[in-house]
Structure formats: C-alpha cells, structure tokens
Short mmCIF file of C-alpha atoms and ligand atoms in Angstrom, two decimals:
data_model
loop_
_atom_site.label_atom_id
_atom_site.label_comp_id
_atom_site.label_asym_id
_atom_site.label_seq_id
_atom_site.Cartn_x
_atom_site.Cartn_y
_atom_site.Cartn_z
CA MET A 1 -128.30 24.28 228.40
CA ARG A 2 -126.68 22.19 231.08
CA ILE A 3 -126.75 18.57 230.00
CA VAL A 4 -125.71 15.37 231.77
CA VAL A 5 -124.55 12.38 229.74
CA THR A 6 -124.43 9.17 231.77
CA GLY A 7 -121.95 6.73 230.27
CA GLY A 8 -120.26 9.80 228.80
CA ALA A 9 -116.77 8.26 228.82
CA GLY A 10 -117.89 5.32 226.67
CA PHE A 11 -117.96 4.86 222.92
CA LEU A 12 -121.23 6.66 222.06
CA GLY A 13 -121.20 8.90 225.15
CA SER A 14 -117.83 10.47 224.36
CA HIS A 15 -118.94 11.39 220.82
CA LEU A 16 -122.16 12.82 222.24
CA CYS A 17 -120.31 14.94 224.86
CA GLU A 18 -118.12 16.32 222.09
CA ARG A 19 -121.09 17.26 219.88
CA LEU A 20 -122.96 18.91 222.75
CA LEU A 21 -119.91 20.98 223.74
CA ASP A 22 -119.46 22.02 220.09
CA ALA A 23 -123.07 23.22 220.11
CA GLY A 24 -122.26 25.50 223.06
CA HIS A 25 -123.81 23.54 225.95
CA ASP A 26 -122.40 22.85 229.41
CA VAL A 27 -121.81 19.09 229.69
CA ILE A 28 -121.52 16.92 232.76
CA CYS A 29 -120.10 13.51 231.89
CA LEU A 30 -121.04 10.94 234.49
CA ASP A 31 -119.36 7.53 234.34
CA ASN A 32 -118.15 4.69 236.56
CA PHE A 33 -115.44 3.74 234.01
CA PHE A 34 -116.54 0.10 233.68
CA THR A 35 -116.15 0.13 229.90
CA GLY A 36 -115.50 3.87 229.55
CA ARG A 37 -112.01 5.37 229.39
CA ARG A 38 -110.45 8.71 230.28
CA GLU A 39 -108.70 8.58 226.90
CA ASN A 40 -112.10 8.92 225.17
CA ILE A 41 -112.68 12.32 226.79
CA ILE A 42 -109.16 13.48 227.61
CA HIS A 43 -109.32 16.11 224.87
CA LEU A 44 -112.42 17.61 226.52
CA LEU A 45 -110.98 17.99 230.01
CA ASP A 46 -109.52 21.46 229.32
CA ASN A 47 -112.88 22.79 228.19
CA ARG A 48 -114.37 25.01 230.93
CA ARG A 49 -117.88 23.89 229.98
CA PHE A 50 -117.00 20.20 230.54
CA GLU A 51 -117.21 18.47 233.90
CA LEU A 52 -116.32 14.86 234.65
CA LEU A 53 -118.00 13.02 237.49
CA ARG A 54 -116.98 9.51 238.55
CA HIS A 55 -120.29 8.11 239.69
CA ASP A 56 -122.29 4.90 239.44
CA VAL A 57 -125.88 5.42 238.28
CA ILE A 58 -127.16 2.75 240.63
CA GLU A 59 -126.66 5.42 243.34
CA PRO A 60 -128.83 8.57 243.27
CA VAL A 61 -127.23 11.85 242.27
CA LEU A 62 -128.36 15.47 242.70
CA LEU A 63 -127.63 17.81 239.79
CA GLU A 64 -129.23 20.94 238.31
CA VAL A 65 -129.64 20.06 234.62
CA ASP A 66 -131.96 20.75 231.68
CA GLN A 67 -131.44 17.50 229.78
CA ILE A 68 -130.32 13.97 230.66
CA TYR A 69 -128.99 11.46 228.14
CA ASN A 70 -129.02 8.11 229.96
CA LEU A 71 -126.43 5.98 228.16
CA ALA A 72 -124.79 4.28 231.15
CA CYS A 73 -124.74 0.52 230.50
CA PRO A 74 -122.18 -1.80 228.93
CA ALA A 75 -123.28 -2.55 225.36
CA SER A 76 -121.09 -5.44 224.26
CA PRO A 77 -122.33 -8.96 225.14
CA ILE A 78 -118.99 -9.86 226.74
CA HIS A 79 -119.16 -6.85 229.03
CA TYR A 80 -122.84 -6.97 229.93
CA GLN A 81 -122.59 -10.70 230.61
CA TYR A 82 -119.48 -10.28 232.80
CA ASN A 83 -121.63 -9.21 235.77
CA PRO A 84 -125.24 -9.73 234.67
CA VAL A 85 -126.75 -8.76 238.01
CA LYS A 86 -124.93 -5.45 237.82
CA THR A 87 -126.24 -4.99 234.26
CA VAL A 88 -129.80 -5.39 235.53
CA LYS A 89 -129.13 -2.96 238.40
CA THR A 90 -127.65 -0.40 236.00
CA ASN A 91 -130.67 -0.61 233.73
CA VAL A 92 -133.32 -0.66 236.44
CA MET A 93 -131.93 1.27 239.44
CA GLY A 94 -129.86 3.52 237.18
CA THR A 95 -132.91 4.43 235.10
CA ILE A 96 -135.05 4.99 238.21
CA ASN A 97 -132.39 7.30 239.62
CA MET A 98 -132.12 9.29 236.40
CA LEU A 99 -135.91 9.47 236.06
CA GLY A 100 -136.12 10.63 239.68
CA LEU A 101 -133.63 13.36 238.86
CA ALA A 102 -135.57 14.34 235.71
CA LYS A 103 -138.79 14.51 237.73
CA ARG A 104 -137.22 16.59 240.52
CA VAL A 105 -135.55 19.20 238.31
CA ARG A 106 -138.05 18.96 235.41
CA ALA A 107 -135.38 17.93 232.93
CA ARG A 108 -136.05 16.16 229.65
CA ILE A 109 -134.58 12.64 229.66
CA LEU A 110 -133.56 10.41 226.76
CA GLN A 111 -133.05 6.70 227.37
CA ALA A 112 -130.57 4.79 225.20
CA SER A 113 -132.64 1.70 224.50
CA THR A 114 -131.72 -0.93 221.96
CA SER A 115 -132.83 -3.11 219.07
CA GLU A 116 -132.30 -5.97 221.56
CA VAL A 117 -135.77 -5.21 222.95
CA TYR A 118 -137.01 -7.02 219.80
CA GLY A 119 -134.98 -10.12 220.76
CA ASP A 120 -134.77 -12.68 217.94
CA PRO A 121 -137.41 -10.91 215.84
CA GLU A 122 -140.21 -12.70 214.00
CA ILE A 123 -141.04 -9.69 211.86
CA HIS A 124 -138.61 -8.05 209.51
CA PRO A 125 -137.66 -5.21 209.33
CA GLN A 126 -138.50 -4.24 212.90
CA THR A 127 -141.02 -1.44 213.43
CA GLU A 128 -141.48 0.22 216.81
CA ASP A 129 -144.92 -1.32 217.33
CA TYR A 130 -143.47 -4.87 217.32
CA TRP A 131 -143.46 -6.20 220.90
CA GLY A 132 -140.45 -8.44 220.47
CA HIS A 133 -139.42 -12.08 220.94
CA VAL A 134 -137.15 -12.18 223.97
CA ASN A 135 -135.98 -15.07 226.16
CA CYS A 136 -136.38 -13.80 229.71
CA ILE A 137 -134.06 -16.43 231.24
CA GLY A 138 -131.21 -16.50 228.71
CA ILE A 139 -127.70 -15.10 228.91
CA ARG A 140 -128.71 -11.96 226.99
CA SER A 141 -131.74 -11.23 229.19
CA CYS A 142 -129.88 -9.12 231.76
CA TYR A 143 -129.44 -6.65 228.92
CA ASP A 144 -132.60 -7.22 226.79
CA GLU A 145 -135.00 -7.42 229.70
CA GLY A 146 -133.10 -4.71 231.58
CA LYS A 147 -133.58 -2.37 228.65
CA ARG A 148 -137.23 -3.41 228.26
CA LEU A 149 -137.87 -2.59 231.90
CA ALA A 150 -136.03 0.71 231.48
CA GLU A 151 -138.51 1.55 228.69
CA THR A 152 -141.41 0.54 230.97
CA LEU A 153 -140.07 2.87 233.67
CA MET A 154 -139.76 5.71 231.18
CA MET A 155 -143.38 5.29 230.06
CA ASP A 156 -144.68 4.97 233.63
CA TYR A 157 -142.82 8.08 234.86
CA HIS A 158 -144.24 9.88 231.84
CA ARG A 159 -147.84 8.72 232.43
CA GLN A 160 -147.72 8.97 236.22
CA ASN A 161 -145.54 12.05 236.75
CA GLY A 162 -145.54 13.84 233.41
CA VAL A 163 -141.78 13.39 232.93
CA ASP A 164 -140.70 14.58 229.49
CA ILE A 165 -139.20 11.38 228.04
CA ARG A 166 -137.53 10.23 224.82
CA ILE A 167 -136.72 6.60 223.98
CA ALA A 168 -134.13 5.80 221.29
CA ARG A 169 -133.98 2.17 220.13
CA ILE A 170 -130.41 2.08 218.90
CA PHE A 171 -129.34 -0.56 216.37
CA ASN A 172 -125.73 -1.82 216.05
CA THR A 173 -123.47 1.22 215.88
CA TYR A 174 -119.74 1.28 215.22
CA GLY A 175 -116.90 3.75 214.81
CA PRO A 176 -113.78 5.23 216.40
CA ARG A 177 -113.37 4.74 220.17
CA MET A 178 -114.92 1.29 220.31
CA LEU A 179 -112.74 -0.71 222.66
CA GLU A 180 -110.22 -2.80 220.72
CA ASN A 181 -111.11 -5.86 222.81
CA ASP A 182 -114.76 -4.95 223.04
CA GLY A 183 -115.95 -8.26 221.57
CA ARG A 184 -118.45 -6.70 219.16
CA VAL A 185 -118.22 -7.87 215.60
CA VAL A 186 -116.98 -4.73 213.82
CA SER A 187 -114.10 -4.06 216.22
CA ASN A 188 -113.22 -7.76 216.40
CA PHE A 189 -113.02 -8.09 212.60
CA ILE A 190 -111.01 -4.89 212.12
CA VAL A 191 -108.53 -5.73 214.88
CA GLN A 192 -108.17 -9.29 213.59
CA ALA A 193 -107.63 -8.13 209.99
CA LEU A 194 -105.04 -5.55 211.04
CA LYS A 195 -103.17 -8.14 213.12
CA GLY A 196 -103.22 -10.67 210.29
CA GLN A 197 -105.37 -13.06 212.32
CA GLU A 198 -108.31 -15.16 211.15
CA LEU A 199 -111.68 -13.41 211.36
CA THR A 200 -113.91 -15.25 213.83
CA ILE A 201 -117.39 -15.82 212.43
CA TYR A 202 -119.84 -17.24 214.98
CA GLY A 203 -122.22 -19.79 213.46
CA LYS A 204 -122.44 -19.89 209.66
CA GLY A 205 -122.27 -16.12 209.35
CA GLU A 206 -125.70 -16.03 207.73
CA GLN A 207 -127.20 -13.98 210.57
CA THR A 208 -127.74 -10.35 209.61
CA ARG A 209 -127.17 -6.99 211.28
CA SER A 210 -127.52 -3.37 210.19
CA PHE A 211 -124.55 -1.18 211.03
CA CYS A 212 -124.83 2.54 211.71
CA TYR A 213 -121.82 4.86 211.77
CA VAL A 214 -121.44 6.72 215.07
CA ASP A 215 -121.77 10.28 213.66
CA ASP A 216 -125.14 9.45 212.10
CA LEU A 217 -126.36 7.91 215.32
CA ILE A 218 -125.34 10.89 217.47
CA GLU A 219 -127.15 13.23 215.07
CA GLY A 220 -130.27 11.07 215.50
CA LEU A 221 -130.02 11.13 219.31
CA ILE A 222 -129.68 14.92 219.40
CA ARG A 223 -132.60 15.40 217.00
CA LEU A 224 -134.80 13.06 219.02
CA MET A 225 -133.95 14.84 222.28
CA ASN A 226 -134.76 18.23 220.79
CA THR A 227 -137.98 17.35 218.97
CA ASP A 228 -141.05 18.21 221.01
CA ALA A 229 -143.56 15.67 222.28
CA VAL A 230 -142.13 12.42 220.86
CA PHE A 231 -142.97 10.10 223.73
CA GLU A 232 -143.08 6.83 221.80
CA PRO A 233 -139.86 4.86 221.08
CA VAL A 234 -137.96 5.70 217.89
CA ASN A 235 -135.69 3.29 216.00
CA LEU A 236 -132.27 4.77 215.16
CA GLY A 237 -130.07 2.70 212.88
CA ASN A 238 -128.89 2.21 209.34
CA PRO A 239 -131.35 0.08 207.35
CA GLY A 240 -128.54 -1.39 205.19
CA GLU A 241 -128.58 -5.10 206.10
CA PHE A 242 -125.53 -7.39 205.86
CA THR A 243 -124.83 -10.98 206.77
CA ILE A 244 -121.84 -11.38 209.07
CA ARG A 245 -120.03 -13.11 206.20
CA GLU A 246 -120.65 -10.06 204.01
CA LEU A 247 -119.36 -7.86 206.81
CA ALA A 248 -116.13 -9.88 206.86
CA GLU A 249 -115.72 -9.19 203.13
CA GLU A 250 -116.36 -5.47 203.67
CA VAL A 251 -113.75 -5.38 206.44
CA ALA A 252 -111.25 -7.13 204.17
CA LYS A 253 -111.89 -4.41 201.57
CA ALA A 254 -111.66 -1.55 204.09
CA THR A 255 -108.41 -2.84 205.59
CA ASN A 256 -107.02 -3.85 202.21
CA ARG A 257 -105.98 -7.23 203.63
CA GLU A 258 -106.33 -10.83 202.52
CA VAL A 259 -108.34 -12.39 205.32
CA LYS A 260 -108.96 -15.96 206.43
CA ILE A 261 -112.09 -17.00 208.27
CA ARG A 262 -112.37 -19.22 211.33
CA TYR A 263 -115.86 -20.48 212.17
CA GLU A 264 -116.77 -20.69 215.87
CA PRO A 265 -119.97 -21.77 217.65
CA LEU A 266 -122.90 -19.36 217.63
CA PRO A 267 -123.56 -17.89 221.11
CA GLN A 268 -126.87 -18.76 222.78
CA ASP A 269 -129.89 -16.63 221.77
CA ASP A 270 -127.95 -14.81 219.04
CA PRO A 271 -130.62 -13.04 216.92
CA GLN A 272 -130.83 -14.38 213.33
CA GLN A 273 -131.73 -11.12 211.64
CA ARG A 274 -131.99 -7.46 212.45
CA LYS A 275 -132.85 -4.41 210.38
CA PRO A 276 -134.56 -1.22 211.51
CA ASP A 277 -137.62 0.28 209.91
CA ILE A 278 -136.77 3.98 210.31
CA THR A 279 -139.98 5.46 208.89
CA ARG A 280 -140.81 7.03 212.26
CA ALA A 281 -137.39 8.69 212.59
CA ARG A 282 -137.63 9.95 209.00
CA ASN A 283 -141.10 11.40 209.56
CA LEU A 284 -140.70 12.84 213.05
CA LEU A 285 -137.03 13.86 213.07
CA GLY A 286 -136.25 14.26 209.37
CA TRP A 287 -133.34 11.91 210.10
CA GLU A 288 -131.68 9.16 208.15
CA PRO A 289 -128.09 7.91 208.08
CA ALA A 290 -125.76 9.50 205.55
CA ILE A 291 -122.65 7.33 205.92
CA GLN A 292 -122.72 3.92 204.29
CA LEU A 293 -120.84 0.87 205.50
CA GLN A 294 -117.63 0.99 203.43
CA GLU A 295 -117.07 4.68 204.17
CA GLY A 296 -117.71 4.23 207.89
CA LEU A 297 -115.50 1.14 208.05
CA LYS A 298 -112.62 3.07 206.46
CA LYS A 299 -112.88 5.80 209.11
CA THR A 300 -112.96 3.16 211.84
CA VAL A 301 -109.99 1.29 210.36
CA ALA A 302 -108.03 4.58 210.31
CA TYR A 303 -108.74 4.97 214.03
CA PHE A 304 -107.60 1.45 214.88
CA GLU A 305 -104.49 1.85 212.74
CA ALA A 306 -103.60 5.06 214.57
CA HIS A 307 -104.03 3.25 217.89
CA ALA A 308 -102.29 0.07 216.72
CA ALA A 309 -99.79 0.23 219.57
CA ARG A 310 -102.48 -0.63 222.07
CA VAL A 311 -104.49 -3.10 220.03
CA ALA A 312 -105.36 -5.87 222.47
CA GLU A 313 -106.43 -9.42 221.71
CA PRO A 314 -110.06 -9.47 220.51
CA VAL A 315 -112.31 -11.45 222.77
CA ARG A 316 -115.11 -13.98 222.46
CA SER A 317 -118.60 -13.11 223.59
CA GLU A 318 -118.84 -16.13 225.92
CA LYS A 319 -117.00 -16.60 229.19
P1 NAD J 401 -119.91 1.52 226.09
O1 NAD J 401 -119.75 0.26 226.88
O2 NAD J 401 -118.75 2.01 225.29
O3 NAD J 401 -120.37 2.71 227.02
C1 NAD J 401 -121.13 2.55 228.19
C2 NAD J 401 -120.64 3.54 229.21
O4 NAD J 401 -121.44 3.44 230.40
C3 NAD J 401 -119.18 3.27 229.64
O5 NAD J 401 -118.46 4.48 229.68
C4 NAD J 401 -119.33 2.66 231.03
O6 NAD J 401 -118.20 2.87 231.85
C5 NAD J 401 -120.59 3.38 231.54
N1 NAD J 401 -121.29 2.65 232.59
C6 NAD J 401 -121.66 1.34 232.60
N2 NAD J 401 -122.31 1.05 233.74
C7 NAD J 401 -122.37 2.21 234.46
C8 NAD J 401 -122.91 2.55 235.73
N3 NAD J 401 -123.53 1.63 236.49
N4 NAD J 401 -122.78 3.82 236.17
C9 NAD J 401 -122.15 4.76 235.42
N5 NAD J 401 -121.61 4.49 234.21
C10 NAD J 401 -121.72 3.23 233.73
O7 NAD J 401 -121.18 1.29 225.15
P2 NAD J 401 -121.79 2.19 224.00
O8 NAD J 401 -121.71 1.42 222.74
O9 NAD J 401 -121.23 3.56 224.06
O10 NAD J 401 -123.32 2.23 224.43
C11 NAD J 401 -123.89 3.35 225.10
C12 NAD J 401 -125.38 3.11 225.32
O11 NAD J 401 -126.03 2.90 224.08
C13 NAD J 401 -125.68 1.89 226.18
O12 NAD J 401 -126.75 2.18 227.03
C14 NAD J 401 -126.06 0.84 225.17
O13 NAD J 401 -126.94 -0.11 225.72
C15 NAD J 401 -126.73 1.67 224.10
N6 NAD J 401 -126.68 1.00 222.79
C16 NAD J 401 -125.51 0.95 222.09
C17 NAD J 401 -125.48 0.27 220.88
C18 NAD J 401 -124.23 0.20 220.04
O14 NAD J 401 -124.24 -0.49 219.03
N7 NAD J 401 -123.16 0.87 220.36
C19 NAD J 401 -126.64 -0.36 220.39
C20 NAD J 401 -127.79 -0.30 221.16
C21 NAD J 401 -127.81 0.39 222.34
N1 UDP J 402 -120.03 -12.10 215.78
C1 UDP J 402 -119.14 -12.85 215.01
N2 UDP J 402 -117.80 -12.77 215.29
C2 UDP J 402 -117.31 -11.97 216.27
C3 UDP J 402 -118.21 -11.21 217.05
C4 UDP J 402 -119.58 -11.30 216.78
O1 UDP J 402 -119.54 -13.58 214.10
O2 UDP J 402 -116.08 -11.95 216.45
C5 UDP J 402 -121.47 -12.15 215.44
C6 UDP J 402 -122.41 -12.37 216.64
O3 UDP J 402 -122.58 -13.75 216.86
C7 UDP J 402 -123.66 -11.69 216.14
C8 UDP J 402 -123.16 -10.53 215.27
O4 UDP J 402 -121.81 -10.88 214.92
O5 UDP J 402 -124.42 -12.55 215.33
C9 UDP J 402 -123.17 -9.19 215.97
O6 UDP J 402 -122.53 -9.34 217.22
P1 UDP J 402 -122.25 -8.13 218.20
O7 UDP J 402 -121.75 -8.70 219.50
O8 UDP J 402 -121.44 -7.11 217.52
O9 UDP J 402 -123.68 -7.45 218.41
P2 UDP J 402 -125.13 -8.05 218.81
O10 UDP J 402 -125.12 -9.54 218.75
O11 UDP J 402 -125.38 -7.55 220.17
O12 UDP J 402 -126.01 -7.49 217.77
#
C-alpha cells in the first residue's frame, strides 16, 4: 500500500514510518518540522519506498494514497501552548484537509486523538463512552478541544460521506526520539536524572498517569488501522497507573541515580488522574501492551544516554 503519515518526522510518526516500511509499504512522511526532526527519519531517507514532504497540513495536499495516519500536531503542552491558534488550525483545518483527501481518493484515515478529550476525568478508568470533563477556555483547550473537534469531523465525514475512519485515543506514550527538551514528564525526569539535576514535580506529585511504551502503541495503531469497520474511538494506552512521585522513583531506578526532587506549581487544568480502560482494544484488536514501565524506561534511558551530547535543558510547561 501507499501510506501517508502526517507528523511523520515526530516522535510517534517516525516509529510508525519505520514499521510501515518494514512491512513492505510505500511511505510518504509529511511534516512541517515544528517539533519533528530530520534526525528522527534520517536513517529512512535512503529507502526507495520512503518519501519526505515538507508540508503544513493546514494547507490542502493532493496525493494518491491508500491509507492516511493523521498524527500532525504538537503533543507536549509546552509546544501546543506556544502558538495555541496554530494548534487549533492544525487540528481543525489539518483534519478537514486530510479528510478531504481521504474522501477524494477513497483512502482509510486514522486520526491520532488523545486521552485529553476526557479532560480532568470524573470517571476512572476512562472508557470510550465517557464524554469528558474539559474546560473550553483554558490553556489546554487549544489541544483538548481541537482534538475533540477533530473527532467530530471524523464522525461527520463518516456519516455524511462514508469516509472509512479510525479514531485512536492515545494515552501518554514515551520512548526513544522524544525531544530532550520536550517538556513532557518522562523525558524531563530522565534528562534531569542523567544531568544530576533535581527532578521537577509539578504540584504534590499525587496526580496519576498511565505510560505506554512507543512500540506497543505503534502496534496498536497499525492493528486499529487494519481492522475492518471499527468506526468508534478506541483507547490505546497502558493501564498501569502511577503517581508522578512514583514515576520519579522509577526513573531513579532506571537511571541508577540518586535523585533529588524539586516541587513546582501545578499548571492550570492539569488532570488529576488518568488511566485507560482498554477492553475495547482487547476485544476488537486483540491488543494490549507488552512492555511494562521499568523495561520501557530502561530502553528510553539508553537512548538519552547515547544522545547525551545534545541533551538540552528540560523545559517547564508554562511560558
Ligand atoms: P511530536 O510533537 O513529536 O510529533 C508531532 C509531529 O507533527 C511533529 O513532527 C511536528 O513537526 C508535526 N506537525 C505539527 N504541526 C504540523 C502541521 N501543521 N503540519 C505538518 N506537520 C505538523 O508528538 P508525538 O508525541 O509524536 O504525537 C503525535 C500525535 O499523537 C499527535 O497528534 C498527538 O496529539 C498524538 N498523541 C500523542 C501522545 C503521546 O503521548 N505521545 C498522546 C496522545 C496523543
Ligand atoms: N509533570 C511534572 N514534572 C515535569 C513535567 C510534567 O510533574 O517536569 C507532570 C504534569 O504536571 C502532569 C504529568 O506530569 O501532571 C504529565 O505531564 P505531561 O506534560 O507529560 O503530559 P500530560 O499532562 O499532557 O498528560
């Protein structure tokens, strides 16, 4: 098949391009390089079945493809809040453009949605039929509401035009190729531990997240794309739930470092708890994560150690 991956030079996108090439497909990686890097895909550039296109999804594009993975959108709060209007445009106009393409060439399209559509959830763990608890005027809304509208567009193009859609609600995912100064908690903690700095816990560190290793997530995305007639959203994530304080301890173990903690203010609208119910993914895709936190952290630490020369200062999620 010929497959386009928008956001293909980013963290998840680059792993996905790699897996699709390995499976024998032709891959077009489309990216505007906002948070993506050539380094993430440099090893793919010699492959004759790989094509790189510098393009912004807020502009239409004409391509002959069989499948579209729409991943283009900054995922870290610091990056999506840097230019929130652009984040909304990427999610809304970008998704319309990709749906228009899917409709025109009759391609199947998968939207990378997010657990953020549940906001600060009032039910736990989160099932796909929960409608969410989202602040529509907060600093996270450009992303949360952008992604919610992207889901709406997917469903409406499906109902109105018969577009063959898939919606993956991705929960926190980590692994090699996260930006060192990305601002997300796993990369921040690993970089801080390796540099002998204090680990920055926002709030009391009692908020929880569930962390999925990238290889598991990519397997889930590919299975969802290639399973017939799954038009409803599907949660993809690792149901193991950790407080941020527990995560700090796990990072200390994985890096084999004594770490000190520095407590900083909790960002506005930071969800208190998050854990996916993955019953639907288990039943429909036969999927569940295989790599648990300590093992995944060790692989990620190895990556950051190998790239230590260019480890930049970790950043805060507020401007
Ligand atoms: P990332 O920031 O590493 O990758 C995003 C990619 O999209 C980058 O290469 C960036 O340059 C590109 N991009 C951004 N705006 C664009 C635009 N307007 N036009 C073209 N390209 C654009 O983030 P990631 O972690 O790889 O996330 C990929 C997708 O998965 C995103 O849609 C994100 O919302 C979703 N997601 C990720 C996670 C996670 O934990 N990693 C969780 C939930 C959802
Ligand atoms: N966090 C933290 N220290 C950091 C970065 C993040 O304590 O250096 C917290 C953040 O407040 C949130 C959790 O870790 O509660 C996950 O943050 P991240 O930005 O990785 O993802 P998201 O909030 O989008 O789930």
